[in-house]
PDB file of C-alpha atoms in Angstrom:
ATOM      1  CA  MET A  33      -7.269  29.717  -6.806  1.00 51.00           C
ATOM      2  CA  PRO A  34      -7.189  26.472  -4.770  1.00 57.00           C
ATOM      3  CA  GLY A  35      -3.780  25.331  -3.565  1.00 74.00           C
ATOM      4  CA  LYS A  36      -4.688  21.747  -4.423  1.00 84.00           C
ATOM      5  CA  TYR A  37      -7.209  19.786  -6.433  1.00 86.00           C
ATOM      6  CA  TYR A  38      -8.483  16.464  -5.130  1.00 87.00           C
ATOM      7  CA  ALA A  39      -9.290  13.835  -7.740  1.00 86.00           C
ATOM      8  CA  VAL A  40     -11.572  10.927  -6.869  1.00 86.00           C
ATOM      9  CA  LYS A  41     -11.173   8.061  -9.313  1.00 83.00           C
ATOM     10  CA  LYS A  42     -13.238   5.602  -7.306  1.00 82.00           C
ATOM     11  CA  GLY A  43     -15.676   6.816  -4.645  1.00 82.00           C
ATOM     12  CA  ARG A  44     -19.282   7.798  -4.023  1.00 82.00           C
ATOM     13  CA  LYS A  45     -19.079  10.348  -6.831  1.00 83.00           C
ATOM     14  CA  PRO A  46     -15.866  10.358  -8.930  1.00 84.00           C
ATOM     15  CA  GLY A  47     -14.664  13.788  -9.974  1.00 85.00           C
ATOM     16  CA  VAL A  48     -12.444  16.709  -8.987  1.00 87.00           C
ATOM     17  CA  TYR A  49     -12.916  18.602  -5.719  1.00 87.00           C
ATOM     18  CA  GLN A  50     -11.335  21.800  -4.431  1.00 87.00           C
ATOM     19  CA  SER A  51     -11.138  20.916  -0.741  1.00 86.00           C
ATOM     20  CA  TRP A  52     -10.127  17.918   1.334  1.00 85.00           C
ATOM     21  CA  ALA A  53     -13.483  18.067   3.158  1.00 85.00           C
ATOM     22  CA  GLU A  54     -15.375  17.557  -0.117  1.00 87.00           C
ATOM     23  CA  CYS A  55     -13.038  14.783  -1.206  1.00 86.00           C
ATOM     24  CA  LYS A  56     -13.248  13.022   2.165  1.00 85.00           C
ATOM     25  CA  ALA A  57     -17.035  12.939   1.963  1.00 86.00           C
ATOM     26  CA  MET A  58     -16.713  11.004  -1.301  1.00 85.00           C
ATOM     27  CA  VAL A  59     -14.127   8.445  -0.131  1.00 82.00           C
ATOM     28  CA  ASP A  60     -14.343   8.053   3.647  1.00 81.00           C
ATOM     29  CA  GLY A  61     -15.660   4.560   4.356  1.00 74.00           C
ATOM     30  CA  PHE A  62     -16.045   3.747   0.656  1.00 76.00           C
ATOM     31  CA  PRO A  63     -14.587   0.262  -0.084  1.00 70.00           C
ATOM     32  CA  GLY A  64     -11.583   0.463  -2.410  1.00 71.00           C
ATOM     33  CA  ALA A  65     -11.673   4.253  -2.730  1.00 77.00           C
ATOM     34  CA  VAL A  66      -8.977   5.661  -5.037  1.00 82.00           C
ATOM     35  CA  TYR A  67      -8.087   9.349  -4.819  1.00 84.00           C
ATOM     36  CA  LYS A  68      -5.107  11.699  -4.971  1.00 85.00           C
ATOM     37  CA  SER A  69      -4.236  15.398  -4.724  1.00 86.00           C
ATOM     38  CA  PHE A  70      -2.686  17.465  -7.526  1.00 85.00           C
ATOM     39  CA  LYS A  71      -1.368  20.998  -7.950  1.00 84.00           C
ATOM     40  CA  THR A  72      -3.213  21.577 -11.217  1.00 87.00           C
ATOM     41  CA  ARG A  73      -6.802  20.923 -12.253  1.00 83.00           C
ATOM     42  CA  GLU A  74      -5.654  19.347 -15.527  1.00 84.00           C
ATOM     43  CA  GLU A  75      -3.687  16.623 -13.735  1.00 84.00           C
ATOM     44  CA  ALA A  76      -6.585  15.994 -11.362  1.00 82.00           C
ATOM     45  CA  VAL A  77      -9.079  15.656 -14.215  1.00 82.00           C
ATOM     46  CA  ALA A  78      -6.809  13.230 -16.071  1.00 81.00           C
ATOM     47  CA  PHE A  79      -6.439  11.056 -12.962  1.00 81.00           C
ATOM     48  CA  ALA A  80     -10.164  11.065 -12.186  1.00 80.00           C
ATOM     49  CA  LYS A  81     -11.064  10.066 -15.749  1.00 75.00           C
ATOM     50  CA  ALA A  82      -8.563   7.191 -15.929  1.00 65.00           C
ATOM     51  CA  ALA A  83     -10.064   3.719 -15.609  1.00 46.00           C
ATOM     52  CA  THR A  84      -9.782   2.094 -12.194  1.00 43.00           C
ATOM     53  CA  TYR A  85      -8.611  -1.492 -11.792  1.00 41.00           C
ATOM     54  CA  THR A  86      -8.413  -2.210  -8.079  1.00 41.00           C
ATOM     55  CA  GLY A  87      -9.865  -4.792  -5.691  1.00 41.00           C
ATOM     56  CA  ALA A  88     -12.411  -7.473  -6.523  1.00 41.00           C
ATOM     57  CA  ASP A  89     -12.967  -6.282 -10.110  1.00 43.00           C
ATOM     58  CA  ALA A  90      -9.257  -6.288 -10.945  1.00 41.00           C
ATOM     59  CA  ALA A  91      -8.937  -9.699 -12.619  1.00 39.00           C
ATOM     60  CA  PRO A  92     -11.328  -9.232 -15.573  1.00 40.00           C
ATOM     61  CA  LYS A  93     -10.475  -5.594 -16.262  1.00 41.00           C
ATOM     62  CA  MET A  94      -6.823  -5.212 -15.371  1.00 40.00           C
ATOM     63  CA  GLN A  95      -4.599  -3.363 -17.830  1.00 43.00           C
ATOM     64  CA  ASN A  96      -1.902  -5.483 -19.494  1.00 48.00           C
ATOM     65  CA  ALA A  97       0.965  -3.824 -17.619  1.00 46.00           C
ATOM     66  CA  MET A  98      -0.703  -4.260 -14.246  1.00 51.00           C
ATOM     67  CA  LYS A  99      -1.702  -7.836 -15.049  1.00 51.00           C
ATOM     68  CA  LYS A 100       1.851  -8.695 -16.027  1.00 53.00           C
ATOM     69  CA  THR A 101       3.103  -7.175 -12.772  1.00 55.00           C
ATOM     70  CA  MET A 102       0.766  -9.292 -10.678  1.00 56.00           C
ATOM     71  CA  GLN A 103       1.149 -12.592 -12.524  1.00 54.00           C
ATOM     72  CA  GLN A 104       2.992 -15.391 -10.801  1.00 51.00           C
ATOM     73  CA  GLU A 105       5.694 -17.434 -12.503  1.00 53.00           C
ATOM     74  CA  ASP A 106       3.088 -19.875 -13.846  1.00 48.00           C
ATOM     75  CA  GLY A 107       1.082 -16.997 -15.338  1.00 50.00           C
ATOM     76  CA  ALA A 108      -1.761 -17.289 -12.822  1.00 59.00           C
ATOM     77  CA  MET A 109      -3.064 -14.423 -10.704  1.00 68.00           C
ATOM     78  CA  PRO A 110      -2.478 -14.744  -6.939  1.00 82.00           C
ATOM     79  CA  SER A 111      -5.615 -15.693  -5.015  1.00 85.00           C
ATOM     80  CA  VAL A 112      -4.436 -13.820  -1.922  1.00 92.00           C
ATOM     81  CA  TYR A 113      -2.366 -10.656  -2.168  1.00 95.00           C
ATOM     82  CA  ALA A 114      -1.542  -7.420  -0.389  1.00 96.00           C
ATOM     83  CA  PHE A 115      -0.165  -4.026  -1.331  1.00 96.00           C
ATOM     84  CA  VAL A 116       1.782  -2.254   1.411  1.00 97.00           C
ATOM     85  CA  ASP A 117       3.667   1.016   1.803  1.00 96.00           C
ATOM     86  CA  GLY A 118       5.209   3.141   4.561  1.00 96.00           C
ATOM     87  CA  SER A 119       5.374   6.815   5.462  1.00 96.00           C
ATOM     88  CA  TYR A 120       7.017   9.126   7.992  1.00 96.00           C
ATOM     89  CA  ASN A 121       5.892  12.443   9.456  1.00 96.00           C
ATOM     90  CA  VAL A 122       8.976  14.621   9.960  1.00 95.00           C
ATOM     91  CA  ALA A 123       7.090  17.035  12.216  1.00 95.00           C
ATOM     92  CA  THR A 124       5.798  14.466  14.706  1.00 95.00           C
ATOM     93  CA  HIS A 125       8.393  11.683  14.190  1.00 95.00           C
ATOM     94  CA  VAL A 126       5.558   9.216  13.646  1.00 96.00           C
ATOM     95  CA  TYR A 127       6.090   6.351  11.217  1.00 97.00           C
ATOM     96  CA  GLY A 128       3.297   4.226   9.859  1.00 97.00           C
ATOM     97  CA  TYR A 129       1.976   1.995   7.140  1.00 97.00           C
ATOM     98  CA  GLY A 130      -0.980   1.585   4.863  1.00 96.00           C
ATOM     99  CA  GLY A 131      -2.232  -1.033   2.485  1.00 95.00           C
ATOM    100  CA  PHE A 132      -4.797  -3.743   1.995  1.00 95.00           C
ATOM    101  CA  LEU A 133      -5.157  -7.505   1.804  1.00 95.00           C
ATOM    102  CA  ILE A 134      -7.405  -9.168  -0.792  1.00 94.00           C
ATOM    103  CA  HIS A 135      -8.766 -12.677  -0.172  1.00 92.00           C
ATOM    104  CA  ASP A 136     -11.938 -14.492  -1.221  1.00 89.00           C
ATOM    105  CA  GLY A 137     -13.243 -11.292  -2.822  1.00 86.00           C
ATOM    106  CA  ILE A 138     -12.862  -9.445   0.496  1.00 91.00           C
ATOM    107  CA  LYS A 139     -10.681  -6.386   1.029  1.00 91.00           C
ATOM    108  CA  GLU A 140      -9.048  -5.882   4.439  1.00 93.00           C
ATOM    109  CA  VAL A 141      -7.653  -2.353   4.879  1.00 94.00           C
ATOM    110  CA  LEU A 142      -4.359  -2.211   6.787  1.00 96.00           C
ATOM    111  CA  GLN A 143      -3.213   0.918   8.645  1.00 96.00           C
ATOM    112  CA  GLY A 144      -1.150   1.681  11.715  1.00 96.00           C
ATOM    113  CA  SER A 145       1.407   4.059  13.210  1.00 96.00           C
ATOM    114  CA  ASP A 146       3.843   4.368  16.117  1.00 96.00           C
ATOM    115  CA  LYS A 147       6.677   6.607  17.328  1.00 93.00           C
ATOM    116  CA  ASP A 148       9.221   4.294  18.971  1.00 94.00           C
ATOM    117  CA  ALA A 149      12.399   6.398  18.820  1.00 94.00           C
ATOM    118  CA  GLU A 150      14.708   3.629  17.590  1.00 94.00           C
ATOM    119  CA  MET A 151      12.270   2.600  14.869  1.00 95.00           C
ATOM    120  CA  ALA A 152      11.527   6.219  13.945  1.00 95.00           C
ATOM    121  CA  ALA A 153      15.222   6.690  13.128  1.00 95.00           C
ATOM    122  CA  MET A 154      14.519   4.497  10.088  1.00 95.00           C
ATOM    123  CA  ARG A 155      11.825   6.976   8.987  1.00 95.00           C
ATOM    124  CA  ASN A 156       9.488   5.598   6.297  1.00 94.00           C
ATOM    125  CA  VAL A 157      11.404   2.293   6.149  1.00 96.00           C
ATOM    126  CA  ALA A 158      10.026   1.507   9.617  1.00 96.00           C
ATOM    127  CA  GLY A 159       6.556   1.881   8.183  1.00 96.00           C
ATOM    128  CA  GLU A 160       7.416  -0.269   5.179  1.00 97.00           C
ATOM    129  CA  ILE A 161       8.403  -3.280   7.263  1.00 97.00           C
ATOM    130  CA  CYS A 162       5.525  -2.780   9.710  1.00 97.00           C
ATOM    131  CA  GLY A 163       3.153  -2.798   6.748  1.00 97.00           C
ATOM    132  CA  SER A 164       4.509  -6.053   5.398  1.00 98.00           C
ATOM    133  CA  MET A 165       4.325  -7.629   8.851  1.00 97.00           C
ATOM    134  CA  ALA A 166       0.727  -6.413   9.254  1.00 97.00           C
ATOM    135  CA  ALA A 167      -0.294  -8.002   5.943  1.00 97.00           C
ATOM    136  CA  ILE A 168       1.367 -11.318   6.776  1.00 97.00           C
ATOM    137  CA  ARG A 169      -0.034 -11.283  10.310  1.00 97.00           C
ATOM    138  CA  LYS A 170      -3.551 -10.679   8.991  1.00 97.00           C
ATOM    139  CA  ALA A 171      -3.214 -13.509   6.486  1.00 97.00           C
ATOM    140  CA  VAL A 172      -2.029 -15.867   9.240  1.00 97.00           C
ATOM    141  CA  GLU A 173      -4.840 -14.716  11.541  1.00 96.00           C
ATOM    142  CA  LEU A 174      -7.366 -15.549   8.798  1.00 95.00           C
ATOM    143  CA  GLY A 175      -5.831 -18.981   8.292  1.00 96.00           C
ATOM    144  CA  LEU A 176      -4.912 -18.271   4.669  1.00 95.00           C
ATOM    145  CA  PRO A 177      -2.456 -20.749   3.125  1.00 95.00           C
ATOM    146  CA  GLU A 178      -0.481 -18.153   1.166  1.00 96.00           C
ATOM    147  CA  VAL A 179      -0.050 -14.454   0.484  1.00 96.00           C
ATOM    148  CA  THR A 180       1.767 -12.408  -2.146  1.00 95.00           C
ATOM    149  CA  ILE A 181       3.146  -9.085  -0.900  1.00 96.00           C
ATOM    150  CA  TYR A 182       3.503  -6.264  -3.448  1.00 95.00           C
ATOM    151  CA  TYR A 183       5.974  -3.625  -2.244  1.00 95.00           C
ATOM    152  CA  ASP A 184       8.052  -0.768  -3.640  1.00 93.00           C
ATOM    153  CA  TYR A 185      11.018  -0.813  -1.216  1.00 93.00           C
ATOM    154  CA  MET A 186      13.492  -3.644  -1.811  1.00 95.00           C
ATOM    155  CA  GLY A 187      14.247  -4.186   1.876  1.00 95.00           C
ATOM    156  CA  ILE A 188      10.798  -5.712   2.347  1.00 96.00           C
ATOM    157  CA  GLU A 189      11.945  -8.808   0.516  1.00 96.00           C
ATOM    158  CA  MET A 190      15.683  -8.682   1.171  1.00 96.00           C
ATOM    159  CA  TRP A 191      15.437  -8.606   4.974  1.00 96.00           C
ATOM    160  CA  ALA A 192      12.654 -11.202   5.036  1.00 96.00           C
ATOM    161  CA  THR A 193      14.687 -13.650   2.970  1.00 92.00           C
ATOM    162  CA  GLY A 194      18.015 -12.951   4.665  1.00 91.00           C
ATOM    163  CA  ALA A 195      19.592 -11.488   1.524  1.00 94.00           C
ATOM    164  CA  TRP A 196      20.315  -8.282   3.446  1.00 95.00           C
ATOM    165  CA  LYS A 197      21.960  -8.216   6.852  1.00 94.00           C
ATOM    166  CA  CYS A 198      19.682  -7.004   9.652  1.00 94.00           C
ATOM    167  CA  ASN A 199      21.632  -4.424  11.662  1.00 91.00           C
ATOM    168  CA  LYS A 200      18.698  -2.712  13.386  1.00 93.00           C
ATOM    169  CA  LYS A 201      16.065  -3.793  15.891  1.00 91.00           C
ATOM    170  CA  GLY A 202      13.257  -3.290  13.421  1.00 94.00           C
ATOM    171  CA  THR A 203      14.793  -5.218  10.548  1.00 96.00           C
ATOM    172  CA  ALA A 204      15.837  -8.098  12.829  1.00 96.00           C
ATOM    173  CA  ALA A 205      12.339  -8.313  14.340  1.00 96.00           C
ATOM    174  CA  TYR A 206      10.858  -8.361  10.847  1.00 97.00           C
ATOM    175  CA  ARG A 207      13.188 -11.130   9.654  1.00 96.00           C
ATOM    176  CA  ASP A 208      12.494 -13.199  12.772  1.00 97.00           C
ATOM    177  CA  TYR A 209       8.730 -12.794  12.462  1.00 97.00           C
ATOM    178  CA  VAL A 210       8.684 -13.904   8.835  1.00 97.00           C
ATOM    179  CA  ALA A 211      10.845 -16.915   9.716  1.00 96.00           C
ATOM    180  CA  SER A 212       8.475 -17.828  12.561  1.00 96.00           C
ATOM    181  CA  VAL A 213       5.431 -18.151  10.287  1.00 97.00           C
ATOM    182  CA  ARG A 214       7.041 -19.822   7.274  1.00 94.00           C
ATOM    183  CA  ASN A 215       5.724 -23.170   8.510  1.00 95.00           C
ATOM    184  CA  VAL A 216       2.085 -22.027   8.411  1.00 96.00           C
ATOM    185  CA  ILE A 217       1.907 -19.797   5.341  1.00 96.00           C
ATOM    186  CA  VAL A 218       3.635 -19.490   1.962  1.00 96.00           C
ATOM    187  CA  ILE A 219       4.878 -15.920   1.472  1.00 96.00           C
ATOM    188  CA  ARG A 220       5.827 -14.483  -1.908  1.00 95.00           C
ATOM    189  CA  PHE A 221       7.261 -11.026  -2.533  1.00 95.00           C
ATOM    190  CA  VAL A 222       6.872  -8.968  -5.715  1.00 93.00           C
ATOM    191  CA  LYS A 223       8.627  -5.633  -6.307  1.00 92.00           C
ATOM    192  CA  VAL A 224       6.618  -2.914  -8.066  1.00 90.00           C
ATOM    193  CA  LYS A 225       7.772   0.534  -9.120  1.00 82.00           C
ATOM    194  CA  GLY A 226       6.490   3.186  -6.733  1.00 79.00           C
ATOM    195  CA  HIS A 227       4.460   6.142  -8.016  1.00 73.00           C
ATOM    196  CA  SER A 228       4.130   4.535 -11.436  1.00 74.00           C
ATOM    197  CA  GLY A 229       0.351   4.507 -11.676  1.00 75.00           C
ATOM    198  CA  ILE A 230      -0.245   1.036 -10.214  1.00 82.00           C
ATOM    199  CA  ASP A 231      -3.516   1.550  -8.369  1.00 84.00           C
ATOM    200  CA  GLY A 232      -2.767  -0.855  -5.508  1.00 88.00           C
ATOM    201  CA  ASN A 233       0.546   0.844  -4.797  1.00 90.00           C
ATOM    202  CA  GLU A 234      -0.977   4.322  -5.061  1.00 90.00           C
ATOM    203  CA  GLU A 235      -3.732   3.380  -2.621  1.00 91.00           C
ATOM    204  CA  ALA A 236      -1.250   1.887  -0.146  1.00 93.00           C
ATOM    205  CA  ASP A 237       0.811   5.086  -0.368  1.00 92.00           C
ATOM    206  CA  MET A 238      -2.240   7.242   0.422  1.00 91.00           C
ATOM    207  CA  LEU A 239      -3.278   5.036   3.335  1.00 93.00           C
ATOM    208  CA  ALA A 240       0.267   5.185   4.753  1.00 94.00           C
ATOM    209  CA  LYS A 241       0.361   8.980   4.549  1.00 93.00           C
ATOM    210  CA  GLN A 242      -3.077   9.124   6.147  1.00 92.00           C
ATOM    211  CA  ALA A 243      -1.887   6.897   9.013  1.00 94.00           C
ATOM    212  CA  VAL A 244       0.893   9.307  10.020  1.00 95.00           C
ATOM    213  CA  GLY A 245      -1.029  12.530   9.400  1.00 90.00           C
ATOM    214  CA  ASN A 246       0.835  13.572   6.260  1.00 85.00           C
ATOM    215  CA  GLU A 247      -1.061  15.679   3.770  1.00 72.00           C
ATOM    216  CA  ILE A 248      -2.397  13.610   0.889  1.00 62.00           C
TER     217      ILE A 248
END
């Protein structure tokens, strides 16, 4: 009996696979791929069969709960947004991030990792802030006027806005970077509940784990 089942919700051929190699062949390089591993076949089948609402097709098909989560105060959907998440590999002490930026119907995948000892002491939080910085940096690089960052760790917003005191090198660098670009881009932050079935958050989580070599 397989130790894990790999469910592909969005890929070259959605379905349930019994090995990572089979799953990877269906999602590697596929734009907006959505996939996840499960301990039981039943859970994997349920995930694979669920409707997908991620990326360019999100606006017309988005479920009510997801749509409400992503709406701005005026009820409009953000034209530019990013989902970000962080991860930490306890075996290698590598921290990293994953996520994506959506703009003009284009999806920019964001991934990266590092093992600076001082940053690594923050574990996955180091990846969280690096992910947010990567999304903002990409938006600035593209000359976008605004970006909405969807995150599941409160520090992403609290350190950026100064609501939380920055006692570490990583948090201070993050706060200072956000402050340095406020004059060229409007940045909004929206908290989402992690591991709650929000496709953008789930995808960012998988990309972050992938970036540090954690098993998906």
